C-alpha positions as MATLAB code, in Angstrom:
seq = 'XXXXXXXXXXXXXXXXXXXXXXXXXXXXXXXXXXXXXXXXXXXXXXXXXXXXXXXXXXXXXXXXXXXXXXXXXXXXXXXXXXXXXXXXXXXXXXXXXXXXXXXXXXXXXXXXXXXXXXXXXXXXXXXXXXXXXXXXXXXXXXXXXXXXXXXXXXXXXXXXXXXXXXXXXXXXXXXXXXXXXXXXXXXXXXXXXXXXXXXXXXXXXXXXXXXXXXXXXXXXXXXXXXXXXXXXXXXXXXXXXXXXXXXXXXXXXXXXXXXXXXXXXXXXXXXXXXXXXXXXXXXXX';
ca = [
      18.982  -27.948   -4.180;
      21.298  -26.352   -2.088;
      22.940  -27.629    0.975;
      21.094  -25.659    4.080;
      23.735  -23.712    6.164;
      24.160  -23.217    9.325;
      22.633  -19.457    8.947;
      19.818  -20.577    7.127;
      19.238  -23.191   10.218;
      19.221  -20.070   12.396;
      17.060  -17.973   10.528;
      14.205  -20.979   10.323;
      14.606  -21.524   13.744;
      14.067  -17.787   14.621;
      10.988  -17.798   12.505;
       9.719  -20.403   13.935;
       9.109  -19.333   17.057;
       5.379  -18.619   17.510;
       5.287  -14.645   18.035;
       7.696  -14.637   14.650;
       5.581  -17.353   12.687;
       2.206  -15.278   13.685;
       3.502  -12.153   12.228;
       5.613  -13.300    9.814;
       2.165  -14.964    8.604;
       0.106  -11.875    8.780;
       2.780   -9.683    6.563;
       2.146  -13.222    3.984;
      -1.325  -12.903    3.978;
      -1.885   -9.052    3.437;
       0.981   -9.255    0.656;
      -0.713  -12.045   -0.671;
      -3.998   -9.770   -0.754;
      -2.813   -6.699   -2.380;
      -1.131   -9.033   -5.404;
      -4.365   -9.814   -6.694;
      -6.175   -6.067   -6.397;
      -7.976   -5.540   -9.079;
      -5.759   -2.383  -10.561;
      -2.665   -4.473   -9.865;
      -3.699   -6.673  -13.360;
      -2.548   -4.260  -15.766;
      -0.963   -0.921  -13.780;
       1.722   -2.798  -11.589;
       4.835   -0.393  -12.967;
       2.290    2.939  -12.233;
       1.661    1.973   -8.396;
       4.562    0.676   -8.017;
       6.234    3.418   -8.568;
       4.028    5.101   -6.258;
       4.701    3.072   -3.477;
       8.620    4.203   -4.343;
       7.387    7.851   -4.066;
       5.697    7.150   -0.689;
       8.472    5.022    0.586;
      10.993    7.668   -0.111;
       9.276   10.036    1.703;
       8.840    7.515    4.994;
      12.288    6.839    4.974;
      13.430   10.349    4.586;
      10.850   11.125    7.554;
      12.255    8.632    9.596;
      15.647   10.081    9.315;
      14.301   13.421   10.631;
      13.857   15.048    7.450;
      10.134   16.644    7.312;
       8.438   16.678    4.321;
       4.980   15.632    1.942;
       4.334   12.965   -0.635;
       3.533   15.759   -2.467;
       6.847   17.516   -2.408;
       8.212   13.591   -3.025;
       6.543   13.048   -5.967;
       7.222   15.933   -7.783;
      10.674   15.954   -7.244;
      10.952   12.290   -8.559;
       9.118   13.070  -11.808;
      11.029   15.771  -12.272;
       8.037   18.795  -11.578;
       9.575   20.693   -8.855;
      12.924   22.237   -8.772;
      16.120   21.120   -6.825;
      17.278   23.414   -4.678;
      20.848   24.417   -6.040;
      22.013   24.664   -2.543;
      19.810   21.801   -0.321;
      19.681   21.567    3.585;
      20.550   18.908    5.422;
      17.105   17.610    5.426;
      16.286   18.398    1.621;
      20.063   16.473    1.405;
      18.358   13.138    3.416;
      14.941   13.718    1.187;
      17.252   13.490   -2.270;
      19.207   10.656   -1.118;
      15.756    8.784    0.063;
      14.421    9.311   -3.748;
      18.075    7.799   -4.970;
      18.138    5.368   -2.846;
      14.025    4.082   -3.055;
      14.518    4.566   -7.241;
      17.278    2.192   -7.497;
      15.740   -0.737   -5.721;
      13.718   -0.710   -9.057;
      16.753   -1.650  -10.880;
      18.020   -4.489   -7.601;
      15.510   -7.118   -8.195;
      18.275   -9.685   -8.702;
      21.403   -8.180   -8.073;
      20.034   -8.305   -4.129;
      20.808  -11.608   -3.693;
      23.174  -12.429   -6.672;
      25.848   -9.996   -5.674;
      24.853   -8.051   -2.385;
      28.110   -6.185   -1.924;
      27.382   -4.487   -5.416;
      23.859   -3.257   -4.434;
      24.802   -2.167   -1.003;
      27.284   -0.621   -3.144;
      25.227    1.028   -5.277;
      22.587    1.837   -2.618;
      25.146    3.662   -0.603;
      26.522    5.920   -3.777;
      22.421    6.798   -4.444;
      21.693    7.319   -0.946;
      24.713    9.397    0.377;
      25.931   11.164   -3.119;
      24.504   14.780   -1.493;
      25.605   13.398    2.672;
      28.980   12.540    2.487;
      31.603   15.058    2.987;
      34.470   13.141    0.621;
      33.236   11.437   -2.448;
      35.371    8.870   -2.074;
      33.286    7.393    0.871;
      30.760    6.796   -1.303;
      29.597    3.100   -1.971;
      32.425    1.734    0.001;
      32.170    0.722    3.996;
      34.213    2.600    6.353;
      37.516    2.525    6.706;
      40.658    2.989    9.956;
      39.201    6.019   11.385;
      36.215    6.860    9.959;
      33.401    6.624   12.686;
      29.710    6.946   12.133;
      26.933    9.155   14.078;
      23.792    7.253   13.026;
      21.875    5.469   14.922;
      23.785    6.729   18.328;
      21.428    4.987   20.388;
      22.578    1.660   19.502;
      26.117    2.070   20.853;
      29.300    2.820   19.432;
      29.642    1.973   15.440;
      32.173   -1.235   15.452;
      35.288   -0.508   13.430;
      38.055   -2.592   12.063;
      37.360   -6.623   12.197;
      34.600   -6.307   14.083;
      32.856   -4.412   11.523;
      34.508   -6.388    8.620;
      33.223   -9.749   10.461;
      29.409   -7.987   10.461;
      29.736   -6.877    6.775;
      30.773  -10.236    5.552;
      27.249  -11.314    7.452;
      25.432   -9.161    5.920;
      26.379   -9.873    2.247;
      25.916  -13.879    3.364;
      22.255  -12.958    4.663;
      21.228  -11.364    1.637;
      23.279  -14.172   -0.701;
      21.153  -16.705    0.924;
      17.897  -14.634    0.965;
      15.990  -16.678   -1.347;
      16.791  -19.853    1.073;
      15.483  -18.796    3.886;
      11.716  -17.090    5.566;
      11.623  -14.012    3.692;
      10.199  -11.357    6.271;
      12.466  -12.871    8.712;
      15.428  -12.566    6.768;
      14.958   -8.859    5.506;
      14.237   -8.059    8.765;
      17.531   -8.991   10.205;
      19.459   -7.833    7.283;
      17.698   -4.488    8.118;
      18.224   -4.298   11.758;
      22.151   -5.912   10.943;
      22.944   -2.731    8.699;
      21.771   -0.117   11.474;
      23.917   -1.855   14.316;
      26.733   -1.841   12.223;
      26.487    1.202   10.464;
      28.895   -0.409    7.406;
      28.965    3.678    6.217;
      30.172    6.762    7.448;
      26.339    8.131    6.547;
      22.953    7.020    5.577;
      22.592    3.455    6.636;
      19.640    4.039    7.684;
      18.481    5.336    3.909;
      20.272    1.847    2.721;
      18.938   -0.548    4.971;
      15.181    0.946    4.405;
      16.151    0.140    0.603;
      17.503   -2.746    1.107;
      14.441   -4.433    2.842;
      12.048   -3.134    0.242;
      14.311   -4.971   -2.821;
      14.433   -7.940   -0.297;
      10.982   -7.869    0.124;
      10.391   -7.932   -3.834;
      12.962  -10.065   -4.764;
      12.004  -13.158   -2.439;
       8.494  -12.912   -3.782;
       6.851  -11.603   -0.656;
       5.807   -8.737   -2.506;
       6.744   -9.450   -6.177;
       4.385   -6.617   -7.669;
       6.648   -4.329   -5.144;
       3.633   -2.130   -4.464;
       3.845   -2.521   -0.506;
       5.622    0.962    1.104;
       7.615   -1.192    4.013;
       8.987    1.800    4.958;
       5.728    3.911    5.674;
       5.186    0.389    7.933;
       8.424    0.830   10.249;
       6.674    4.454   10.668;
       3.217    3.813   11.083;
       3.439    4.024   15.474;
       6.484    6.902   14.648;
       9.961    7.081   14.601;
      10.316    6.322   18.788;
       8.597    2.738   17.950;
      11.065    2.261   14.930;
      14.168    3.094   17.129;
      13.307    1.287   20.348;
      12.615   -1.915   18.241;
      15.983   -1.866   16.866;
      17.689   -1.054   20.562;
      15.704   -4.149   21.303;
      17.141   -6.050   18.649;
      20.805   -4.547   19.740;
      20.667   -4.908   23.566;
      17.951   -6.774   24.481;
      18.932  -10.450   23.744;
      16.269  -13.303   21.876;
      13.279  -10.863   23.312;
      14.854   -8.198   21.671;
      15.312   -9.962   18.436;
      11.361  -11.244   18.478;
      10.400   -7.085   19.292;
      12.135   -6.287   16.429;
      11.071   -9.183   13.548;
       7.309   -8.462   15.474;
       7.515   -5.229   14.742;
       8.782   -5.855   10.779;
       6.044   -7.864   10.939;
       3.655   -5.607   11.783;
       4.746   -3.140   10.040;
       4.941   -4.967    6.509;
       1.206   -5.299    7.239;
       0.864   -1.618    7.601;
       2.548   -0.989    4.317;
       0.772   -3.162    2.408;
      -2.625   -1.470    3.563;
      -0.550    1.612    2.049;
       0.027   -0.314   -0.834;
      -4.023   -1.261   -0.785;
      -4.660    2.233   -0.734;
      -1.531    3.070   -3.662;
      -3.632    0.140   -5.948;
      -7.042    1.919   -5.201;
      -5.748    5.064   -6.024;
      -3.988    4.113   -9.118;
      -7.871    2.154   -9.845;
      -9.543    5.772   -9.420;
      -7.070    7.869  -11.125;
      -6.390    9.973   -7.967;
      -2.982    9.325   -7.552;
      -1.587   13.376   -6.028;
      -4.909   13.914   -4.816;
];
């Protein structure tokens, strides 16, 4: 058994604290719930990939990029067109789809080597965002800045962002160590502050929490749409959770794993409602 750490102290402590346990306990119990739905016995790989379909198209949303599950799902199987020459917000929708289709293929390469699924994350999510190819899976280097996420302050650069990176990677290395909504949470939250990318950290750190979410067993069946969750009260609620988590000290931190909380509740009553749809053969309806 491993040695704890000294982050995996911190991370217990954190969800120990009664407004964290409580929620962090509610996201266990409806996960719990929605692994033993009755369609969930033999059609886990058809809802599940459902739930990738309507996660794309919450994280896409919550980027600013309008669209339908509709649209979503017929671009991922491949029954609508690409636009030859996409908008910026058709360019956020594609890189959602990359990015929510490879999680499939993270399960254990999440925790086993993080820096080569944030890696591969970034090249899914940003292949149509960035303007130089070579930015592409690779954190930002001297002089490349970052507009995301503006709200939360400047992006660090140089050691300071190096020193935040290297936490990152350790968070998700030790993932399987330590409370598992708590610990995607902050791995979440940790990639939006420091914006490792010149684009779509937002896109990765969505993905990131839904292979965290699967691959610590929270949601093994990986049916739940977290990201329709972090969207349920709108994009305002998602943003001021993580300023809260930036600026706003331990209350700050307990708004933001609160509202992960909640919202992993909210996306596995999406995934309820994937599983009965699945059950009913009415998925697109």
């Amino acid at each position: 058994m491993p040695v704890s750490s000294p982050l995996v102290t911190a991370l217990t402590q954190l969800a120990d604290l009664p407004e964290v346990a409580a929620a962090s306990d509610r996201a266990r119990e409806v996960c719990t719930n929605l692994r033993w739905h009755e369609a969930l016995r033999r059609r886990i790989p058809e809802a599940s990939a459902e739930s990738r379909v309507r996660g794309a198209w919450a994280s896409a949303e919550l980027d600013g990029a309008r669209s339908t599950a509709t649209i979503v799902r017929d671009l991922m199987r491949g029954a609508r067109e690409r636009n030859p020459d996409p908008d910026p917000a058709e360019r956020v929708i594609h890189g959602a789809i990359a990015a929510t289709a490879e999680t499939e293929h993270l399960r254990d390469l999440v925790t086993r080597s993080p820096g080569q699924a944030l890696a591969r994350l970034h090249t899914a999510a940003a292949a149509q965002l960035v303007t130089d190819r070579d930015q592409l899976g690779r954190p930002r280097v001297e002089g490349e800045g970052c507009e995301e996420f503006a709200d939360l302050g400047p992006a660090p650069t140089g050691a300071q962002l190096r020193a935040r990176l290297d936490g990152i990677i350790e968070l998700m290395r030790h993932a399987s160590e330590a409370p598992a909504l708590v610990v995607a949470s902050i791995v979440h939250a940790e990639i939006a502050a420091a914006r490792p990318f010149v684009v779509g950290n937002g896109l990765v750190a969505r993905a990131v929490e839904r292979a965290l979410i699967a691959a610590t067993g929270l949601d093994p069946t990986g049916v739940a749409v977290p990201e329709a969750g972090h969207g349920h009260e709108g994009g305002p609620a998602y943003l001021g959770s993580l300023n809260g988590y930036v600026h706003g000290g331990q209350p700050g931190v307990i708004l933001w794993l609160t509202h992960c909380g909640d919202s992993l509740v909210a996306g596995a009553e999406e995934g309820w409602r994937v599983a009965d749809s699945v059950r009913a053969g009415r998925l697109g309806q």
